[in-house]
Coordinates of C-alpha atoms and ligand atoms in Angstrom, one line a residue:
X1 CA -1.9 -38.3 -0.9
X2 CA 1.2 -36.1 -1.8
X3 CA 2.7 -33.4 0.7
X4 CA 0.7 -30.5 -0.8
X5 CA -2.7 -31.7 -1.0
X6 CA -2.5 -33.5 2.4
X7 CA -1.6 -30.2 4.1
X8 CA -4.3 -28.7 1.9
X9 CA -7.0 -30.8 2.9
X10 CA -6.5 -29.7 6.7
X11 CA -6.1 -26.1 5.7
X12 CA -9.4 -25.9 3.8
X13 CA -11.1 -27.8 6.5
X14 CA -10.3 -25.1 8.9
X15 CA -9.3 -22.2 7.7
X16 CA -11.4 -19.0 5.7
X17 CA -8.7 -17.0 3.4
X18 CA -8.8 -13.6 3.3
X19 CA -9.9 -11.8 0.5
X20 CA -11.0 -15.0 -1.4
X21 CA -14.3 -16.9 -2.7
X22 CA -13.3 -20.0 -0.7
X23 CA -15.3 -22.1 -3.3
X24 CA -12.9 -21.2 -5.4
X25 CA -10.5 -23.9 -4.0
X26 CA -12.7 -26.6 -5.1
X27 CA -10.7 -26.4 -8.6
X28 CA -7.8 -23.5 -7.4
X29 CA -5.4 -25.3 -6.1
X30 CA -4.2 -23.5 -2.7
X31 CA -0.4 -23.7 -2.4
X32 CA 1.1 -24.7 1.2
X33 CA 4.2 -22.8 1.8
X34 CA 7.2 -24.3 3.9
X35 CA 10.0 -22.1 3.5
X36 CA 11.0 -18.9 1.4
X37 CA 14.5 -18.2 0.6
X38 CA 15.0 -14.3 -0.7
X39 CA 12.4 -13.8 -3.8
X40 CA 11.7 -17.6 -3.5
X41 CA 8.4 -19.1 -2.1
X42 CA 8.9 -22.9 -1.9
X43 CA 6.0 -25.4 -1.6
X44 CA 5.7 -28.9 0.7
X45 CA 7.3 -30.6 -2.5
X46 CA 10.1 -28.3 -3.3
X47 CA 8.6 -26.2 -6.3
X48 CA 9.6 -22.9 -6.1
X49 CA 7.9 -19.5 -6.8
X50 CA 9.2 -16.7 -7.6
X51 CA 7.2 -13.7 -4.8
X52 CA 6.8 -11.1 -7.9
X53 CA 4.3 -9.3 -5.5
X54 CA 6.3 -8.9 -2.8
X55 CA 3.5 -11.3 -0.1
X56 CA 1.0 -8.5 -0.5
X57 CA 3.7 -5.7 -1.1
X58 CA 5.0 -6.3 2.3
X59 CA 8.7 -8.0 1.7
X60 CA 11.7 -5.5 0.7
X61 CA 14.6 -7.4 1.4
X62 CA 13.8 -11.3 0.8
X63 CA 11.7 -13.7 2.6
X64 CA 14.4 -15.1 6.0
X65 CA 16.7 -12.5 5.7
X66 CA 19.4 -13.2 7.6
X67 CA 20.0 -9.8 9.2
X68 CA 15.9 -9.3 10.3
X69 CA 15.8 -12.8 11.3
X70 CA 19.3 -12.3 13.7
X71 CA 17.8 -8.9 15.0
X72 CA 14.7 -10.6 15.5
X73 CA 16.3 -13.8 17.7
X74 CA 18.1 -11.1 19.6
X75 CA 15.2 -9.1 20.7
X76 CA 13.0 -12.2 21.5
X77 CA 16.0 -13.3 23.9
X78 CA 15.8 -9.6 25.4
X79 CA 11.9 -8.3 25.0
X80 CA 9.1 -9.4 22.6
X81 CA 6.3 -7.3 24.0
X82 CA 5.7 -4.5 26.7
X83 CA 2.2 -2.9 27.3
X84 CA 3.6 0.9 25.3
X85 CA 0.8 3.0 28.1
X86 CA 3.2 4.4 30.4
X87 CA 5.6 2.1 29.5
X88 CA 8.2 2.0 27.2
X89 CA 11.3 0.3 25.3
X90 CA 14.7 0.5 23.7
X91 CA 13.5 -0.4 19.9
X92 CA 10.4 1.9 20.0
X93 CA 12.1 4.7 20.8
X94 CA 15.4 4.0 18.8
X95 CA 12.6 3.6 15.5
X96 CA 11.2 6.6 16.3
X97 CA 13.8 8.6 16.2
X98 CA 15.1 7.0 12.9
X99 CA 11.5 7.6 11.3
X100 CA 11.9 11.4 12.4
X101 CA 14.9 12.2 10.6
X102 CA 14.1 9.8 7.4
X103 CA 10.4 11.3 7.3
X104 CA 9.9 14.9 5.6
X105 CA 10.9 17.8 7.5
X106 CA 8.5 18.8 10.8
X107 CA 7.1 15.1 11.1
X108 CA 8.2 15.0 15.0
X109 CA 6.1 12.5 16.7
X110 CA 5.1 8.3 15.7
X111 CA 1.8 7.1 17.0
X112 CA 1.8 3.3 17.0
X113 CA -0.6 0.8 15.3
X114 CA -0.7 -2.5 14.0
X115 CA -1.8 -2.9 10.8
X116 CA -2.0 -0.2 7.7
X117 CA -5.8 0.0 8.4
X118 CA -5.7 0.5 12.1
X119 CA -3.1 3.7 11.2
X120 CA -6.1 4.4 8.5
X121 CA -8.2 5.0 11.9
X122 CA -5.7 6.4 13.7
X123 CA -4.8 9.6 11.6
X124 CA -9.3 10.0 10.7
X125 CA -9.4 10.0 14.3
X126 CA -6.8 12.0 15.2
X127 CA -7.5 15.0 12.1
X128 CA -10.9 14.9 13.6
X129 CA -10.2 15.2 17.3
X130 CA -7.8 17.8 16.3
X131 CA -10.4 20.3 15.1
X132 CA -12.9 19.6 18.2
X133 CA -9.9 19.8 20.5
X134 CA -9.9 23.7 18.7
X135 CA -13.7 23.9 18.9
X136 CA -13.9 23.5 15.4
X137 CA -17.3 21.5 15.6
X138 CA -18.4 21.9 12.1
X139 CA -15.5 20.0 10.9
X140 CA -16.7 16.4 10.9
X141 CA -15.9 15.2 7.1
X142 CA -13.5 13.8 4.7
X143 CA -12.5 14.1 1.2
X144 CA -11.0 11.3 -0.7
X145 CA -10.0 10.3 -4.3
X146 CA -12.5 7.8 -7.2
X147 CA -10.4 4.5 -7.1
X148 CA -8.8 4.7 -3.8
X149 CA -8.3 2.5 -1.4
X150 CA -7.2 2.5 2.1
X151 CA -8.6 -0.5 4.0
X152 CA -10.7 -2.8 5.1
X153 CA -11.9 -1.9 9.0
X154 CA -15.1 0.6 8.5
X155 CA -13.5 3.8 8.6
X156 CA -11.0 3.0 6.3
X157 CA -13.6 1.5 4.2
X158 CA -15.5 4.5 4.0
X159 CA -12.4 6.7 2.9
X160 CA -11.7 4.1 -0.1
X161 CA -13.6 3.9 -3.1
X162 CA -13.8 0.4 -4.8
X163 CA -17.4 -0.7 -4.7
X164 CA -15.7 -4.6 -4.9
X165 CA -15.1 -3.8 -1.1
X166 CA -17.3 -1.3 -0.2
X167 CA -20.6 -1.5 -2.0
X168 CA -22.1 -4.4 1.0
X169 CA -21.1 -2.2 3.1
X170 CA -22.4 0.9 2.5
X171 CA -25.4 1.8 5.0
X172 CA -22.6 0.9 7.8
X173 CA -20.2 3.5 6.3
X174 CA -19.6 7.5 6.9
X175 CA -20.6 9.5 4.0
X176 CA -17.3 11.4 2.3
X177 CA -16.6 13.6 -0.5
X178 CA -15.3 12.2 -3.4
X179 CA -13.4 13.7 -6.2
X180 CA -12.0 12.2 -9.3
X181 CA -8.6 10.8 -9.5
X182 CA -5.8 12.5 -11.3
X183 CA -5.3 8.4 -12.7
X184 CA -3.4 8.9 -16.2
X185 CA -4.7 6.2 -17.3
X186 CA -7.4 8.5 -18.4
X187 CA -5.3 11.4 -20.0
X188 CA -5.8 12.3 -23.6
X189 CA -3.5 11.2 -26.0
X190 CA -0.6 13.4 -26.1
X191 CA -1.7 14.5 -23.0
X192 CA 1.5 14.7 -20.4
X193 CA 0.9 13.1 -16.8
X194 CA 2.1 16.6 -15.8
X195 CA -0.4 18.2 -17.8
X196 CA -3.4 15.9 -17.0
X197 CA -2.4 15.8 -13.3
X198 CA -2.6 19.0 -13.0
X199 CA -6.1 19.6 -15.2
X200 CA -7.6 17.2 -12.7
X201 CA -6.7 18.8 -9.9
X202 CA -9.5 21.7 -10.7
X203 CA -11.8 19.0 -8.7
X204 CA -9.9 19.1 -5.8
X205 CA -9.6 22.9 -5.8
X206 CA -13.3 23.1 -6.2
X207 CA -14.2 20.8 -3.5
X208 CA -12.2 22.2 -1.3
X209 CA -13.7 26.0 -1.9
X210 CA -16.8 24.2 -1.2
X211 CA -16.2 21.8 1.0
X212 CA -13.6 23.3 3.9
X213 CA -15.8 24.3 6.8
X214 CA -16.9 20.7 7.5
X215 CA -14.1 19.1 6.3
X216 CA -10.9 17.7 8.5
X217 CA -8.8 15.8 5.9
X218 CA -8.2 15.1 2.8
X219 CA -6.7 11.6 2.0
X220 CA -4.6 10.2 -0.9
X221 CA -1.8 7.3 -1.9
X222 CA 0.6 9.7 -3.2
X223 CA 1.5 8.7 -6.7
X224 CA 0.1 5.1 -7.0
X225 CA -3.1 4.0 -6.2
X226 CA -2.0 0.2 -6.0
X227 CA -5.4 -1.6 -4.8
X228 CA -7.2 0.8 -7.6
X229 CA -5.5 -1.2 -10.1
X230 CA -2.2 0.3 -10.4
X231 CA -3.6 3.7 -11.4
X232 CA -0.7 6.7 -11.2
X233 CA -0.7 9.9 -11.5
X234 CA 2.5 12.8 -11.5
X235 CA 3.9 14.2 -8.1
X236 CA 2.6 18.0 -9.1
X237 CA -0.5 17.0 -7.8
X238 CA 0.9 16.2 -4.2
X239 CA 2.6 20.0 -4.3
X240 CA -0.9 21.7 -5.6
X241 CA -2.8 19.7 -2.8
X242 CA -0.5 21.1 0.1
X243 CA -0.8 24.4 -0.9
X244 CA -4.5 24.3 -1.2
X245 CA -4.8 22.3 2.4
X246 CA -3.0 25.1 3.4
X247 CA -4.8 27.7 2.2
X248 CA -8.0 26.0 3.3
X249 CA -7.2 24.8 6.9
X250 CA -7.5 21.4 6.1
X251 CA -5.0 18.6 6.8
X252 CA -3.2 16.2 4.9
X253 CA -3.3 12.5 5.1
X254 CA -0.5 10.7 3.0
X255 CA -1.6 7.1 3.0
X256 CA 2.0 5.4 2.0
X257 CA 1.0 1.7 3.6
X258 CA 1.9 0.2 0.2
X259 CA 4.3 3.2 -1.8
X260 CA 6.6 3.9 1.3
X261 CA 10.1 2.7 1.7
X262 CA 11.4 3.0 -1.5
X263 CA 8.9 1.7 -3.7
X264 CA 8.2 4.7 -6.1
X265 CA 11.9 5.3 -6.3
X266 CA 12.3 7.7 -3.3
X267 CA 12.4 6.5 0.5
X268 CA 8.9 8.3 0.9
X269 CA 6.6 9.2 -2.6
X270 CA 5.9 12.2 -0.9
X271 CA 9.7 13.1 -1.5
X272 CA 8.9 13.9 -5.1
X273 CA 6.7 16.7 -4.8
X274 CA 8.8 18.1 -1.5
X275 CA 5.9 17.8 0.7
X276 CA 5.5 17.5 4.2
X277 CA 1.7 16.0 4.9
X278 CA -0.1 16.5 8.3
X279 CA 0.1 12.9 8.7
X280 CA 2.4 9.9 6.9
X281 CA 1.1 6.3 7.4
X282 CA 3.4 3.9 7.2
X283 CA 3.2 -0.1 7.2
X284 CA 3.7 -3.1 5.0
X285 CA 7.5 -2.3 4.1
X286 CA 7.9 -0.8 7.5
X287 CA 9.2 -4.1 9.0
X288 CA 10.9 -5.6 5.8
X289 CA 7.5 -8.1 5.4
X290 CA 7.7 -9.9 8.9
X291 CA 5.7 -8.5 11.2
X292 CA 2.4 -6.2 11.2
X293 CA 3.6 -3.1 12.7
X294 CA 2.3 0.5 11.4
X295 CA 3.1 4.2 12.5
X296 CA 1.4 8.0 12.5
X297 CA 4.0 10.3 11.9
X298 CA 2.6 13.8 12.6
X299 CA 3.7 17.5 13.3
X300 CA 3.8 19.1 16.5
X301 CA 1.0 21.6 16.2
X302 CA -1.2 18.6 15.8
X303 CA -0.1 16.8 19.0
X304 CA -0.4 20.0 21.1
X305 CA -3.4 19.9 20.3
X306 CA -3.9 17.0 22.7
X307 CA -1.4 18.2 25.8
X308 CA -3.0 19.5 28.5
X309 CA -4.6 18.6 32.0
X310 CA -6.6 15.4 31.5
X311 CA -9.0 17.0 33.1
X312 CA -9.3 18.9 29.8
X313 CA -10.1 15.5 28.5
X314 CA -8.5 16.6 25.1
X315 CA -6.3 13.9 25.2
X316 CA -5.9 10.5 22.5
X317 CA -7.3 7.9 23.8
X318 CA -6.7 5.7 21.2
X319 CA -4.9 1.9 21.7
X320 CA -4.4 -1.5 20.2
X321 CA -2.6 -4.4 22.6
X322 CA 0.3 -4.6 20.3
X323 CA 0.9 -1.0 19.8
X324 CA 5.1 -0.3 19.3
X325 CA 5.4 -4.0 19.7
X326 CA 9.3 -4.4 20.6
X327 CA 9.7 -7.4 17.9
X328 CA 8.2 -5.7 14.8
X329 CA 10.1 -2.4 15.8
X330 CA 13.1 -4.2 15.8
X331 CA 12.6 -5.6 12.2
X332 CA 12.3 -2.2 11.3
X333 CA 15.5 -0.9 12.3
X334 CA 17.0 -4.1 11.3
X335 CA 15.2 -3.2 7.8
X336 CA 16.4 0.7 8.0
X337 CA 19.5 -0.5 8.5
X338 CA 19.7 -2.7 5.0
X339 CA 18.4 1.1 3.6
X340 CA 21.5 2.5 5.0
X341 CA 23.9 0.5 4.7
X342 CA 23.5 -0.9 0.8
X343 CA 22.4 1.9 -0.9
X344 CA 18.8 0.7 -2.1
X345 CA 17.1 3.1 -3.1
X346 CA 20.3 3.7 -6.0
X347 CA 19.9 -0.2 -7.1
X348 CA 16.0 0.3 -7.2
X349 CA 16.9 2.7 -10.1
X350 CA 18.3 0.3 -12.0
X351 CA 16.0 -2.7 -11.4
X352 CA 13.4 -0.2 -12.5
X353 CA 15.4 0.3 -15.2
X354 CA 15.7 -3.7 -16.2
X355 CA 11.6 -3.9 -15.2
X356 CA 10.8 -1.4 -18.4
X357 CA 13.3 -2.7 -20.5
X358 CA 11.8 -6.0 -20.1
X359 CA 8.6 -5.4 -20.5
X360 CA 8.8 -2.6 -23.3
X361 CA 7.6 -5.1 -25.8
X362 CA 4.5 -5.7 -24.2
X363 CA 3.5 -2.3 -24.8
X364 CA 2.7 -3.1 -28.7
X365 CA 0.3 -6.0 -27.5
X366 CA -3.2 -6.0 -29.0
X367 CA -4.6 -6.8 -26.0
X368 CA -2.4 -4.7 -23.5
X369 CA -3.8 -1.2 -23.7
X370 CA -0.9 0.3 -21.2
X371 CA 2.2 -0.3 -19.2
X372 CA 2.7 2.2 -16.7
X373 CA 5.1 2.6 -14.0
X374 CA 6.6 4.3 -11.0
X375 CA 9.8 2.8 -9.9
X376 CA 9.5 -0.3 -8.3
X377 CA 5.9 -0.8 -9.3
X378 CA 5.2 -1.8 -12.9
X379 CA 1.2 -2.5 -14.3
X380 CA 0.3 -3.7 -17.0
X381 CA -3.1 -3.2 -18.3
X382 CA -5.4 -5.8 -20.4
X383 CA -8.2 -5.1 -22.3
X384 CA -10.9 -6.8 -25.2
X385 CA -10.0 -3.7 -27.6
X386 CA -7.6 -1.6 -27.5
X387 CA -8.5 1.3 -29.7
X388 CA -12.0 2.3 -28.0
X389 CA -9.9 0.4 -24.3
X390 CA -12.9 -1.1 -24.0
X391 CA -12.6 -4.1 -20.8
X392 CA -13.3 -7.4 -20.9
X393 CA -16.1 -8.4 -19.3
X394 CA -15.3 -9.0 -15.4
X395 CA -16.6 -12.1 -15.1
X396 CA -14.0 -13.7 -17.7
X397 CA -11.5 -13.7 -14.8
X398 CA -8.5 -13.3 -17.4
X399 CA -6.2 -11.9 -14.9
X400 CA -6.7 -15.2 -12.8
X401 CA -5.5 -17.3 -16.1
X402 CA -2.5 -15.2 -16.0
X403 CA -1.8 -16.1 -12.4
X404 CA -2.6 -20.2 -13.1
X405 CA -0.4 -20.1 -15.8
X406 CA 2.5 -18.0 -14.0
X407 CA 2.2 -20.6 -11.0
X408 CA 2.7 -23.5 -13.7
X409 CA 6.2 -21.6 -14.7
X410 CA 7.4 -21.1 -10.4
X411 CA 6.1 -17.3 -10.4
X412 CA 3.7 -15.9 -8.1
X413 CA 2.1 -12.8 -9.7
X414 CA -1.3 -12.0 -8.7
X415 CA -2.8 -9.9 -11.2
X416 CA -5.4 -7.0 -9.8
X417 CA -8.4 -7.7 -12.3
X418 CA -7.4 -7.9 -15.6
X419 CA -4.1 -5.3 -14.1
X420 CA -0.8 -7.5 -14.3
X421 CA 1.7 -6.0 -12.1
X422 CA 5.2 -6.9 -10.6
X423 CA 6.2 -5.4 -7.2
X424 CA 9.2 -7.7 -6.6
X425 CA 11.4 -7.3 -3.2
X426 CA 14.2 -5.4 -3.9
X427 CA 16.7 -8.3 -4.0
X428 CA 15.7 -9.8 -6.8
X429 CA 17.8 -9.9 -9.8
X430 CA 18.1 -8.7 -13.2
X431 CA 17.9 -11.9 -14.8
X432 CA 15.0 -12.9 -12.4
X433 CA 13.2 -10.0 -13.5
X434 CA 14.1 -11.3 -17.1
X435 CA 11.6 -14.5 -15.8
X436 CA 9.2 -12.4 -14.6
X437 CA 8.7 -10.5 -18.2
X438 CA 8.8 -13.6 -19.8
X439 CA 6.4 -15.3 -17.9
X440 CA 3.8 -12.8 -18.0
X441 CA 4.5 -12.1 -21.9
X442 CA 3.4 -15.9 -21.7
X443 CA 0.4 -15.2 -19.6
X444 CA -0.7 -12.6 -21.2
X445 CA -0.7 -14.1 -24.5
X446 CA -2.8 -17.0 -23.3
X447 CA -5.2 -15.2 -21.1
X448 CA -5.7 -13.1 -24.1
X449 CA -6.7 -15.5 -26.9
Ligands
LIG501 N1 -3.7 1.7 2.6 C1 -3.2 1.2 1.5 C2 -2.7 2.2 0.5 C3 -3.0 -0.1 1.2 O1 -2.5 -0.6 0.1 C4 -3.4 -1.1 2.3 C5 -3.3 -2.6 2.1 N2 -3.2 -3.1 0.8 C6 -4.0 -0.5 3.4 C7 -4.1 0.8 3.6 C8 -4.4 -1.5 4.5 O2 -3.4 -2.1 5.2 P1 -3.7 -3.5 6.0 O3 -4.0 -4.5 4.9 O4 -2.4 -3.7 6.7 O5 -4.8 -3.2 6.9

């Protein structure tokens, strides 16, 4: 039996994979992983793949980067965990204070999670408590936008919208408001994303007006709603959203788990509309892809809120075991240090750059009704016709012959439905990206036929 399938055998004989038919496997050949070198994923017999989705859009700076991984063997030697309830540490604090003066003006204090759902929780809970803590009783709700996704734990669940996640799990779910996406995917033709963006955001206005005396929150993905297929929409709507919050008294939760640190083509998406929400999530990126660590970055109106006698009983009360853990807040400063000190987010403009140019040509496919992008994130969107964009029919899995043949040519892309997209780490090169093009131009033409 050769390397791979040996290791596979044990694996499928244990193991349930997340997000995955397991039956699947019987003809899907699972790959067994033994090392990754920068963009490179190599298996037990020394083929190599190219991580063109970043491990779940968790990676920036390669797979074993040498500066994480030395940060990281020096804070194991030092401290790799401390309970963070009345205690504390060096690289929690040293993080925090990084995260308050990268993060948009007034974002003063970090509550600690550790995972992007568990942050999810963290800022529903918190928006809520917030308006009890102030008596506001009424105040028990939450809007969110069609085709978002924030997720999997109930709560976040319930704020999402894809019904491939959610629909089981309905009658276990809180009831929210949902308005339509500003997605310009659906704009007319001729239709600016400006223009569109702003058209939509009549919906939100009018729930809002509605809406605002029961609700806490409203929650987005500023700019890219990446689990939703890759649907985008134009910054304007960020800007219109915090005026109206305002104006309302209702808060503002910015989910960036998967468009923070860079990957829209500013440190923070909400950078491009000069926003400052009532509450930033952060993960994923947040430790350069080695370790689950996520942050609550909020203003201080909303954490005095909570200060008082305990016998107020006003306080959070919220904890996970590995809150602030000391080794996946050192990988963070590690990776804010690469953001410092090699000028990123100027390089990310120019792979950008090479990622449209190379897949320009794709545009005038038959069968690829749009390629869309915001910085670092490129989609490309299949369908049956492209004239009336009608889909083809779900259960033709086309997207999944993209991905087999992708993995024949060493790339790992893993195509959202019939959405192929490339979210590469940030060290990957021109001529790399080149490959990636190439191969799904490939893919594309054979899933296609
Ligand atoms: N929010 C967004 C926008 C996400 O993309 C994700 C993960 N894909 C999450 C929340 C959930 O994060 P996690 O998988 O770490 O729970």
């Amino acid at each position: 039996m050769s390397a791979n399938a040996d290791f596979v055998r044990r694996d499928l004989a244990v193991l349930w994979h997340p997000c995955t038919q397991m039956k699947d496997h019987e003809w899907l050949p699972l790959i067994p992983i033994r090392r990754g070198q920068g963009v490179w994923l190599e298996d037990f017999e020394g083929k190599r793949y190219l991580d063109a989705i970043s491990s779940w859009w968790v990676n920036l700076f390669g797979h074993a980067n040498p500066r994480i991984n030395a940060a990281l063997a020096h804070q194991a030697d030092e401290l790799e965990h401390v309970i963070l309830a009345g205690f504390s540490h060096k690289a929690v604090v040293e993080l925090s204070e990084r995260l308050v003066k990268l993060a948009p003006p007034g974002l003063t204090r970090c509550f600690y999670a550790d995972n992007g759902s568990s942050a999810v929780e963290v800022a529903l809970k918190m928006s809520f408590h917030y308006w009890r803590n102030l008596g506001r009783l009424r105040k028990t709700r939450f809007i969110n936008l069609s085709n978002s996704y924030h997720g999997e734990t109930l709560g976040a669940l319930a704020v999402g919208d894809e019904p491939l996640y959610k629909k089981t799990y309905q009658p276990l779910l809180m009831d929210v408001i949902t308005v339509p996406s500003p997605d310009c995917f659906e704009r007319d033709s001729g239709e600016s994303w400006e223009a569109h963006t702003r058209k939509m955001f009549a919906h939100m206005q009018q729930a809002l007006a509605e809406y605002h005396e029961e609700v806490c929150a409203v929650i987005l993905e500023p700019l890219v709603q990446c689990a939703g297929h890759f649907r985008m929409y134009h910054p304007v709507y960020l800007t219109l959203l915090r005026e109206a919050c305002d104006r309302y008294g209702v808060h503002l939760i910015a989910d960036e788990i998967a468009v923070g640190f860079g990957r829209t083509g500013t440190l923070f998406a909400c950078e491009q509309a000069g926003i400052t929400p009532d509450f930033l999530l952060l993960s994923k990126g947040l430790t350069g892809g080695y370790l689950p660590l996520s942050v609550v970055l909020t203003h201080d109106k909303i954490y005095q809120a909570f200060y008082d006698d305990y016998t107020k009983l006003t306080a959070f009360l919220h904890s996970h075991s590995y809150t602030g853990n000391a080794l996946g807040c050192r990988a963070a400063l590690a990776t804010l240090d690469i953001f410092r000190d090699d000028d990123v987010i100027a390089r990310n403009r120019l792979l950008a750059t090479h990622m449209q140019r190379a897949t320009a040509a794709l545009a005038e496919h038959p069968h690829v009704t749009e390629v869309r992008q915001h910085g670092m994130i490129l989609a490309m969107e299949l369908v049956q016709d492209k004239a009336s964009r009608t889909p083809y029919p779900w259960q033709e899995r086309r997207g999944l012959k993209v991905y087999q043949h992708a993995l024949t040519r060493g790339v790992l892309l893993r195509p959202m439905g019939d959405v192929i997209y490339f979210m590469p780490p940030y060290v990957i090169t021109p001529e790399e990206i080149r490959l990636l093009a190439e191969v799904a131009a490939e893919g594309i033409e054979l899933a296609t036929r």
